[in-house]
């Protein structure tokens, strides 16, 4: 059985620095008919469980710990019997949402999460958040970028624990070297490709966007 990508969009809010915004989040499930991993657990456990079905969930992988990406992670993990994994540099943000519940394990740069005969390689890409990661699958030709990279530019860096120079360095050094036809599946909005990002990157940096 070949690995595949399932997707849903859920709606809710994002809160940080005393402000709250309405947001639509992508949730991604990667696996085959037997097992899978969930990438981010935003606003609706039921919608994610519907994608999972009766498959074994190997892990809930958090691209970063802003509340719109991890708000439902503990509830989902309990429901499907899977560990929540997060890069340790994002614990400061995790504790804003889940002060009494730690993640079950860590994601480390270079780590490969195996599922359904493929590997998801962890790329530490700080900037939007200190522990932000992207997950690259060479077999599927896809990189899941969370809020590090979107079709329209880098993730936002105007709030606490973020930095524009850091995020653009992460994109330049960790993501742009991937094959040009690699599909970029972000945490919000439409997909793009690494080739399209390369063509726009210098303009983004020049205008500070």
XYZ file of C-alpha atoms in Angstrom:
209
model
C 0.000 0.000 0.000
C 1.441 3.331 -1.041
C 1.696 6.206 1.370
C -0.606 9.134 0.700
C -1.454 12.567 2.080
C -4.898 13.365 3.459
C -5.911 16.922 4.255
C -8.607 18.922 5.987
C -9.067 22.567 6.940
C -10.392 23.589 10.336
C -11.338 27.011 11.667
C -10.715 28.651 15.015
C -8.541 31.323 16.608
C -4.892 32.174 17.173
C -3.912 34.129 20.286
C -0.572 35.646 21.272
C 0.650 38.898 22.811
C -2.837 39.797 23.997
C -4.405 39.639 20.537
C -6.731 37.047 19.020
C -7.357 36.411 15.325
C -9.696 34.137 13.371
C -7.714 31.587 11.363
C -8.187 28.600 9.072
C -5.604 25.866 9.606
C -4.529 22.994 7.425
C -4.215 19.622 9.108
C -2.266 16.898 7.304
C -2.353 13.119 7.740
C 0.415 11.079 6.097
C 0.289 7.296 5.856
C -1.315 4.309 4.189
C -4.406 2.245 5.005
C -2.787 0.789 8.127
C -0.833 3.540 9.866
C -0.285 7.281 9.730
C 1.041 10.373 11.456
C -0.864 13.597 12.040
C 0.909 16.897 11.347
C -0.488 19.573 13.681
C -3.724 19.384 15.665
C -5.524 22.717 15.438
C -9.205 23.300 16.172
C -11.282 20.175 15.531
C -10.391 16.718 16.775
C -13.418 15.181 15.041
C -12.329 16.379 11.612
C -8.837 14.971 12.088
C -10.136 11.658 13.409
C -12.368 11.393 10.361
C -9.243 11.587 8.183
C -7.438 9.041 10.327
C -10.299 6.531 10.365
C -9.314 3.229 11.945
C -5.599 3.538 11.196
C -2.920 3.380 13.868
C -1.561 6.857 14.556
C 2.174 6.639 15.126
C 2.540 10.224 16.357
C 1.101 13.718 16.421
C 3.894 15.872 14.975
C 3.839 19.571 15.883
C 5.453 21.964 13.407
C 5.519 24.560 16.213
C 3.619 25.376 19.385
C 1.431 28.370 18.557
C -1.972 27.631 20.022
C -3.743 27.258 16.673
C -1.423 24.340 15.847
C -1.341 22.492 19.188
C -4.569 23.413 20.962
C -6.090 19.978 20.367
C -2.881 17.943 20.400
C -3.319 16.405 23.873
C -6.983 15.597 23.240
C -6.198 14.042 19.872
C -3.267 12.087 21.274
C -5.441 10.632 24.019
C -8.193 9.769 21.568
C -5.922 7.871 19.169
C -3.306 6.590 21.618
C -0.347 8.401 20.060
C 2.515 10.530 21.429
C 2.761 14.267 20.856
C 6.205 15.256 19.540
C 7.572 18.826 19.579
C 10.951 20.484 19.153
C 12.130 21.431 22.673
C 12.931 25.026 21.679
C 9.186 25.638 21.448
C 8.366 24.669 25.018
C 8.013 28.346 25.980
C 5.095 28.600 23.556
C 3.655 25.166 24.365
C 3.327 26.097 28.033
C 1.213 29.144 27.150
C -1.483 26.736 25.925
C -0.789 23.567 27.941
C 0.916 24.589 31.203
C 0.038 21.326 32.949
C 0.717 18.830 30.146
C 4.129 18.190 28.583
C 4.634 16.768 25.085
C 5.431 13.059 25.061
C 8.674 13.362 23.146
C 10.936 15.591 21.116
C 11.580 16.327 17.464
C 15.243 16.904 16.634
C 16.892 18.326 13.532
C 17.797 15.479 11.195
C 15.494 12.982 12.894
C 13.520 10.767 10.506
C 9.983 9.796 11.469
C 9.094 6.587 9.649
C 5.536 5.746 8.636
C 3.972 3.619 5.916
C 7.341 2.839 4.307
C 8.461 6.461 3.948
C 10.479 8.876 6.064
C 9.672 12.386 7.221
C 12.955 14.187 7.892
C 12.824 16.909 10.529
C 14.316 20.252 9.481
C 14.677 22.761 12.321
C 13.596 26.088 10.781
C 13.381 28.729 13.528
C 12.129 32.233 12.899
C 8.353 32.136 13.126
C 8.861 30.282 16.392
C 12.111 29.165 18.053
C 11.303 25.475 17.735
C 9.594 25.557 14.352
C 10.269 22.539 12.153
C 9.462 21.433 8.634
C 8.974 17.797 7.656
C 10.410 16.652 4.316
C 9.437 13.460 2.545
C 11.722 12.770 -0.447
C 9.567 9.761 -1.369
C 6.420 11.878 -1.671
C 8.213 14.953 -2.997
C 6.633 17.101 -0.297
C 7.720 19.339 2.561
C 5.254 20.270 5.294
C 6.282 23.760 6.376
C 3.884 24.704 9.173
C 4.085 28.494 9.436
C 7.703 28.792 8.264
C 6.823 29.148 4.579
C 3.634 29.936 2.667
C 2.756 30.390 -0.992
C 2.887 34.149 -0.424
C 6.025 34.472 1.656
C 7.680 33.635 4.981
C 5.655 33.142 8.136
C 4.860 36.176 10.260
C 7.603 37.542 12.493
C 5.919 40.480 14.200
C 5.144 38.763 17.488
C 7.037 37.384 20.485
C 9.692 34.728 19.926
C 9.959 35.450 16.181
C 12.571 37.095 13.958
C 12.586 37.980 10.245
C 16.316 37.478 9.704
C 16.141 34.068 11.339
C 13.180 32.848 9.312
C 14.633 33.984 5.993
C 17.914 32.250 6.851
C 15.975 29.081 7.681
C 14.168 29.185 4.346
C 17.361 29.953 2.396
C 19.538 27.357 4.112
C 17.123 24.517 4.871
C 14.289 24.702 2.315
C 15.556 26.289 -0.902
C 18.157 23.511 -1.420
C 15.333 20.959 -1.754
C 14.424 19.858 -5.313
C 12.564 22.561 -7.240
C 9.494 20.381 -7.801
C 9.078 19.682 -4.065
C 5.530 20.577 -3.072
C 5.227 22.954 -0.115
C 2.268 22.083 2.109
C 1.888 24.896 4.676
C -0.062 25.279 7.883
C -2.419 27.803 6.309
C -3.535 28.483 2.765
C -2.576 27.049 -0.592
C 0.388 24.920 -1.565
C 3.320 26.028 -3.716
C 6.645 24.553 -4.835
C 10.238 25.149 -3.850
C 10.940 26.330 -7.403
C 8.270 29.026 -7.126
C 9.655 30.090 -3.754
C 13.190 30.387 -5.154
C 11.929 32.753 -7.865
C 10.348 35.066 -5.286
C 12.702 34.760 -2.339
C 15.047 37.682 -3.031
C 12.072 40.016 -3.480
C 10.608 38.878 -0.157
C 13.879 39.591 1.633
C 14.310 42.971 -0.034
C 10.908 44.217 1.057
C 11.114 42.617 4.502
C 8.148 40.356 3.888
